[in-house]
């Protein structure tokens, strides 16, 4: 007695990785470059903030986020994108964006779209929750390859009008995991225009928005405001996990139109698991402070430079525009990850584990994903071994 809708799900990327590598001994001291778990320090004052509000552990937390937290998030949106959102009606707190990306589908995807099973467009490769969210509501996930040929973002112009009419939701990740590609203003504007024309919502996963090289990536909220889009079409997700180095705090927010936020809050009232109050206080302080985010960006800038130097001359090396992953071309990602582990002890993720096969082709199969999260010296050591092993 198990549901059929999940019967074809592949094993999640990390158990698959363990199955691939763990039967073999590492060929050197282990360097982890698999998981996107930030390892720079979070601000030291964060612990004091949590302790100062520890009495809040004695209360049920505010489901949708305390007014102070929502105000801090709205102020951040204003500073970052120049867009003014009413914190009470346009924002809701999340326990990290993963649950938000999932639950938004539950709350907002209709059962039928123009009389048919709805379609959810998913970039390929992609953050895996998108697919499971679509399957959970009985929608059909349709995967759009995001490869070199398409500028590492899905090519929207390749989707037929007939298909777009069936679309209820498009997930778009920018800066993207794993490729580090950034959607331009023009790209967002085109997507928004399609959403208006074909009546669908955009779920914009922007949790890497603050990890970039030079220019801040444009956000869906600012482009939507510029083009005067219907706010109900745009559902934007932001997280503290990457920008503040607190993946364990589990804190983010969703910004959307008032009716969409109402629906999200309604579902959260029934089934949500809100962030404990002391953590909501801490999150509010993080959204209000740019200094630590700038310092974090400085550390990543040094890593981008380090990677560019080590990988200089490696055929097919592409410096990511943003985010903290390298998406490196290899002949076969699984074979490369296994060889690298056995010969050097460096652990990376085969790209195929982050993508779906379509027409017999997995667009991630010829790649490995390398997370640049370790301290710079450790990252440089891992990357040098990787270059010498796979491209030497
Ligand atoms: C593309 C993408 N979206 C969302 C998330 C979820 O982040 P969190 O739930 O920590 O906010 C991640 C985390 O790795 C991610 O890579």
CSV table of C-alpha atoms in Angstrom, one decimal, residues 87-312:
chain,number,residue,atom,x,y,z
A,87,UNK,CA,4.9,42.8,5.0
A,88,UNK,CA,1.5,41.8,6.3
A,89,UNK,CA,0.0,40.8,2.9
A,90,UNK,CA,2.8,40.1,0.5
A,91,UNK,CA,5.3,38.0,2.6
A,92,UNK,CA,5.3,34.8,4.6
A,93,UNK,CA,8.2,33.3,6.6
A,94,UNK,CA,9.5,29.9,5.7
A,95,UNK,CA,11.5,27.2,7.4
A,96,UNK,CA,14.0,27.5,4.6
A,97,UNK,CA,13.0,27.6,1.0
A,98,UNK,CA,12.8,23.9,0.3
A,99,UNK,CA,9.6,23.4,2.2
A,100,UNK,CA,8.3,26.7,0.7
A,101,UNK,CA,9.0,25.5,-2.8
A,102,UNK,CA,7.1,22.3,-2.0
A,103,UNK,CA,4.2,23.8,-0.1
A,104,UNK,CA,3.6,26.6,-2.6
A,105,UNK,CA,2.7,23.9,-5.1
A,106,UNK,CA,0.2,22.4,-2.7
A,107,UNK,CA,-1.4,25.7,-2.0
A,108,UNK,CA,-1.3,27.3,-5.5
A,109,UNK,CA,-1.4,24.7,-8.3
A,110,UNK,CA,-4.9,24.0,-9.6
A,111,UNK,CA,-6.2,20.5,-10.2
A,112,UNK,CA,-6.9,21.2,-13.8
A,113,UNK,CA,-5.6,23.7,-16.3
A,114,UNK,CA,-8.0,24.5,-19.1
A,115,UNK,CA,-9.7,21.1,-18.5
A,116,UNK,CA,-6.4,19.1,-18.6
A,117,UNK,CA,-3.8,17.8,-16.1
A,118,UNK,CA,-1.6,20.8,-15.4
A,119,UNK,CA,2.0,20.9,-16.5
A,120,UNK,CA,4.8,22.1,-14.3
A,121,UNK,CA,7.9,23.2,-16.2
A,122,UNK,CA,11.2,22.3,-14.5
A,123,UNK,CA,14.7,23.3,-15.6
A,124,UNK,CA,16.9,20.3,-16.2
A,125,UNK,CA,19.2,19.8,-14.3
A,126,UNK,CA,17.4,21.2,-11.2
A,127,UNK,CA,16.9,21.3,-7.5
A,128,UNK,CA,15.0,18.1,-6.9
A,129,UNK,CA,12.1,19.3,-4.8
A,130,UNK,CA,10.5,20.9,-7.9
A,131,UNK,CA,9.8,17.5,-9.4
A,132,UNK,CA,8.4,16.0,-6.2
A,133,UNK,CA,6.2,19.0,-5.6
A,134,UNK,CA,4.7,18.6,-9.1
A,135,UNK,CA,4.1,14.9,-8.7
A,136,UNK,CA,2.5,15.5,-5.2
A,137,UNK,CA,-0.3,17.5,-6.7
A,138,UNK,CA,-0.8,15.2,-9.7
A,139,UNK,CA,0.7,17.7,-12.1
A,140,UNK,CA,3.0,16.5,-15.0
A,141,UNK,CA,6.6,17.7,-14.6
A,142,UNK,CA,8.0,18.6,-18.0
A,143,UNK,CA,11.8,19.0,-18.1
A,144,UNK,CA,13.4,21.7,-20.1
A,145,UNK,CA,17.1,21.2,-20.7
A,146,UNK,CA,19.3,24.0,-19.5
A,147,UNK,CA,22.6,23.3,-21.3
A,148,UNK,CA,25.4,25.2,-23.0
A,149,UNK,CA,23.2,25.5,-26.1
A,150,UNK,CA,20.5,27.3,-24.2
A,151,UNK,CA,22.8,29.5,-22.1
A,152,UNK,CA,22.3,27.2,-19.1
A,153,UNK,CA,18.7,28.4,-18.6
A,154,UNK,CA,15.6,26.7,-20.1
A,155,UNK,CA,14.9,27.9,-23.6
A,156,UNK,CA,11.3,29.2,-23.2
A,157,UNK,CA,10.9,30.0,-26.9
A,158,UNK,CA,11.2,26.3,-27.6
A,159,UNK,CA,8.1,25.4,-25.7
A,160,UNK,CA,4.9,25.2,-27.9
A,161,UNK,CA,2.0,27.5,-27.3
A,162,UNK,CA,-0.2,24.4,-26.8
A,163,UNK,CA,2.1,23.2,-24.0
A,164,UNK,CA,2.3,26.6,-22.4
A,165,UNK,CA,-1.5,26.7,-22.2
A,166,UNK,CA,-1.4,23.6,-20.0
A,167,UNK,CA,1.3,25.1,-17.7
A,168,UNK,CA,0.2,26.0,-14.2
A,169,UNK,CA,3.7,26.7,-12.7
A,170,UNK,CA,7.2,27.3,-14.0
A,171,UNK,CA,10.1,26.8,-11.6
A,172,UNK,CA,13.1,29.0,-12.4
A,173,UNK,CA,16.2,29.1,-10.4
A,174,UNK,CA,18.4,32.1,-10.7
A,175,UNK,CA,21.3,32.1,-10.0
A,176,UNK,CA,20.9,28.5,-10.9
A,177,UNK,CA,22.1,25.4,-9.1
A,178,UNK,CA,24.1,23.7,-10.5
A,179,UNK,CA,25.2,25.8,-13.4
A,180,UNK,CA,25.6,29.2,-11.8
A,181,UNK,CA,23.7,30.9,-14.6
A,182,UNK,CA,21.9,34.2,-14.1
A,183,UNK,CA,18.6,35.1,-15.7
A,184,UNK,CA,18.8,38.6,-17.2
A,185,UNK,CA,16.1,41.2,-17.0
A,186,UNK,CA,15.1,40.3,-20.5
A,187,UNK,CA,14.8,36.7,-19.6
A,188,UNK,CA,12.6,37.4,-16.6
A,189,UNK,CA,10.5,39.8,-18.7
A,190,UNK,CA,10.0,37.2,-21.4
A,191,UNK,CA,9.0,34.6,-18.8
A,192,UNK,CA,6.6,37.1,-17.2
A,193,UNK,CA,5.1,37.9,-20.5
A,194,UNK,CA,4.5,34.2,-21.2
A,195,UNK,CA,2.9,33.8,-17.8
A,196,UNK,CA,0.5,36.6,-18.6
A,197,UNK,CA,-0.3,35.3,-22.0
A,198,UNK,CA,-0.7,31.6,-21.0
A,199,UNK,CA,-2.0,32.2,-17.5
A,200,UNK,CA,0.6,30.5,-15.2
A,201,UNK,CA,2.6,31.3,-12.1
A,202,UNK,CA,6.4,31.7,-11.8
A,203,UNK,CA,8.0,30.1,-8.8
A,204,UNK,CA,11.4,31.9,-8.7
A,205,UNK,CA,14.0,30.2,-6.6
A,206,UNK,CA,16.5,33.0,-5.8
A,207,UNK,CA,18.2,31.5,-2.8
A,208,UNK,CA,21.7,32.2,-4.4
A,209,UNK,CA,20.8,35.8,-5.2
A,210,UNK,CA,23.5,37.3,-2.9
A,211,UNK,CA,26.4,35.0,-4.0
A,212,UNK,CA,27.7,36.7,-7.1
A,213,UNK,CA,30.9,38.1,-8.7
A,214,UNK,CA,30.3,41.7,-9.7
A,215,UNK,CA,26.8,42.8,-10.5
A,216,UNK,CA,23.8,41.7,-8.4
A,217,UNK,CA,21.6,39.3,-10.3
A,218,UNK,CA,18.3,40.9,-11.3
A,219,UNK,CA,15.4,39.5,-9.3
A,220,UNK,CA,11.9,38.6,-10.5
A,221,UNK,CA,10.3,41.0,-8.1
A,222,UNK,CA,12.0,44.0,-9.6
A,223,UNK,CA,11.4,43.0,-13.2
A,224,UNK,CA,7.7,42.2,-12.4
A,225,UNK,CA,7.4,45.7,-10.8
A,226,UNK,CA,9.0,47.3,-13.9
A,227,UNK,CA,6.7,45.6,-16.4
A,228,UNK,CA,3.6,46.0,-14.2
A,229,UNK,CA,2.9,42.3,-13.9
A,230,UNK,CA,0.0,40.8,-12.0
A,231,UNK,CA,1.5,40.2,-8.5
A,232,UNK,CA,-0.4,36.9,-8.3
A,233,UNK,CA,1.8,35.4,-11.0
A,234,UNK,CA,5.0,35.9,-9.2
A,235,UNK,CA,6.1,33.8,-6.2
A,236,UNK,CA,9.6,34.5,-5.2
A,237,UNK,CA,11.7,32.5,-2.7
A,238,UNK,CA,14.6,33.8,-0.7
A,239,UNK,CA,16.7,32.1,2.0
A,240,UNK,CA,19.2,33.0,4.6
A,241,UNK,CA,20.9,29.6,4.3
A,242,UNK,CA,23.5,30.6,1.7
A,243,UNK,CA,23.9,34.4,2.1
A,244,UNK,CA,24.2,34.3,5.9
A,245,UNK,CA,25.8,30.8,6.2
A,246,UNK,CA,23.0,29.4,8.3
A,247,UNK,CA,21.6,26.4,6.5
A,248,UNK,CA,20.7,24.9,9.9
A,249,UNK,CA,18.7,27.9,11.0
A,250,UNK,CA,16.0,27.0,8.4
A,251,UNK,CA,14.9,30.4,7.5
A,252,UNK,CA,13.6,32.1,4.4
A,253,UNK,CA,10.6,33.8,3.0
A,254,UNK,CA,8.2,33.8,0.1
A,255,UNK,CA,6.9,37.0,-1.5
A,256,UNK,CA,3.8,36.8,-3.7
A,257,UNK,CA,0.5,38.5,-4.5
A,258,UNK,CA,-2.0,39.0,-1.6
A,259,UNK,CA,-4.3,36.3,-2.7
A,260,UNK,CA,-1.5,33.8,-3.1
A,261,UNK,CA,0.0,34.7,0.3
A,262,UNK,CA,-3.5,34.2,1.8
A,263,UNK,CA,-3.7,30.7,0.3
A,264,UNK,CA,-0.1,29.9,1.5
A,265,UNK,CA,-1.0,31.1,5.0
A,266,UNK,CA,-4.1,29.1,5.1
A,267,UNK,CA,-2.2,25.9,4.3
A,268,UNK,CA,0.4,26.8,6.8
A,269,UNK,CA,-2.2,27.3,9.5
A,270,UNK,CA,-3.3,23.7,9.0
A,271,UNK,CA,-0.1,21.9,8.1
A,272,UNK,CA,2.8,24.2,8.7
A,273,UNK,CA,5.6,23.9,11.1
A,274,UNK,CA,6.7,27.4,12.0
A,275,UNK,CA,10.2,28.6,12.9
A,276,UNK,CA,10.7,28.8,16.7
A,277,UNK,CA,10.4,32.4,18.0
A,278,UNK,CA,14.1,32.8,19.1
A,279,UNK,CA,15.1,31.8,15.5
A,280,UNK,CA,12.6,34.3,14.0
A,281,UNK,CA,14.3,37.0,16.1
A,282,UNK,CA,17.7,35.9,14.8
A,283,UNK,CA,16.5,35.7,11.2
A,284,UNK,CA,15.1,39.3,11.5
A,285,UNK,CA,18.5,40.5,12.5
A,286,UNK,CA,20.2,38.7,9.7
A,287,UNK,CA,17.9,40.2,7.0
A,288,UNK,CA,18.6,43.7,8.5
A,289,UNK,CA,22.4,43.3,8.3
A,290,UNK,CA,24.3,43.6,5.0
A,291,UNK,CA,27.8,43.7,6.5
A,292,UNK,CA,28.1,40.0,7.0
A,293,UNK,CA,26.6,39.3,3.5
A,294,UNK,CA,29.2,41.5,1.9
A,295,UNK,CA,32.0,39.8,3.9
A,296,UNK,CA,30.6,36.5,2.7
A,297,UNK,CA,30.6,37.7,-0.9
A,298,UNK,CA,34.2,38.8,-0.5
A,299,UNK,CA,35.2,35.2,0.6
A,300,UNK,CA,33.4,33.8,-2.5
A,301,UNK,CA,35.1,36.4,-4.7
A,302,UNK,CA,38.4,35.0,-3.5
A,303,UNK,CA,37.3,31.5,-4.3
A,304,UNK,CA,36.1,32.4,-7.8
A,305,UNK,CA,39.5,33.9,-8.5
A,306,UNK,CA,41.2,30.8,-7.0
A,307,UNK,CA,39.1,28.5,-9.2
A,308,UNK,CA,39.7,30.6,-12.3
A,309,UNK,CA,43.4,30.4,-11.7
A,310,UNK,CA,43.6,26.6,-10.9
A,311,UNK,CA,41.2,25.7,-13.8
A,312,UNK,CA,42.9,28.1,-16.3
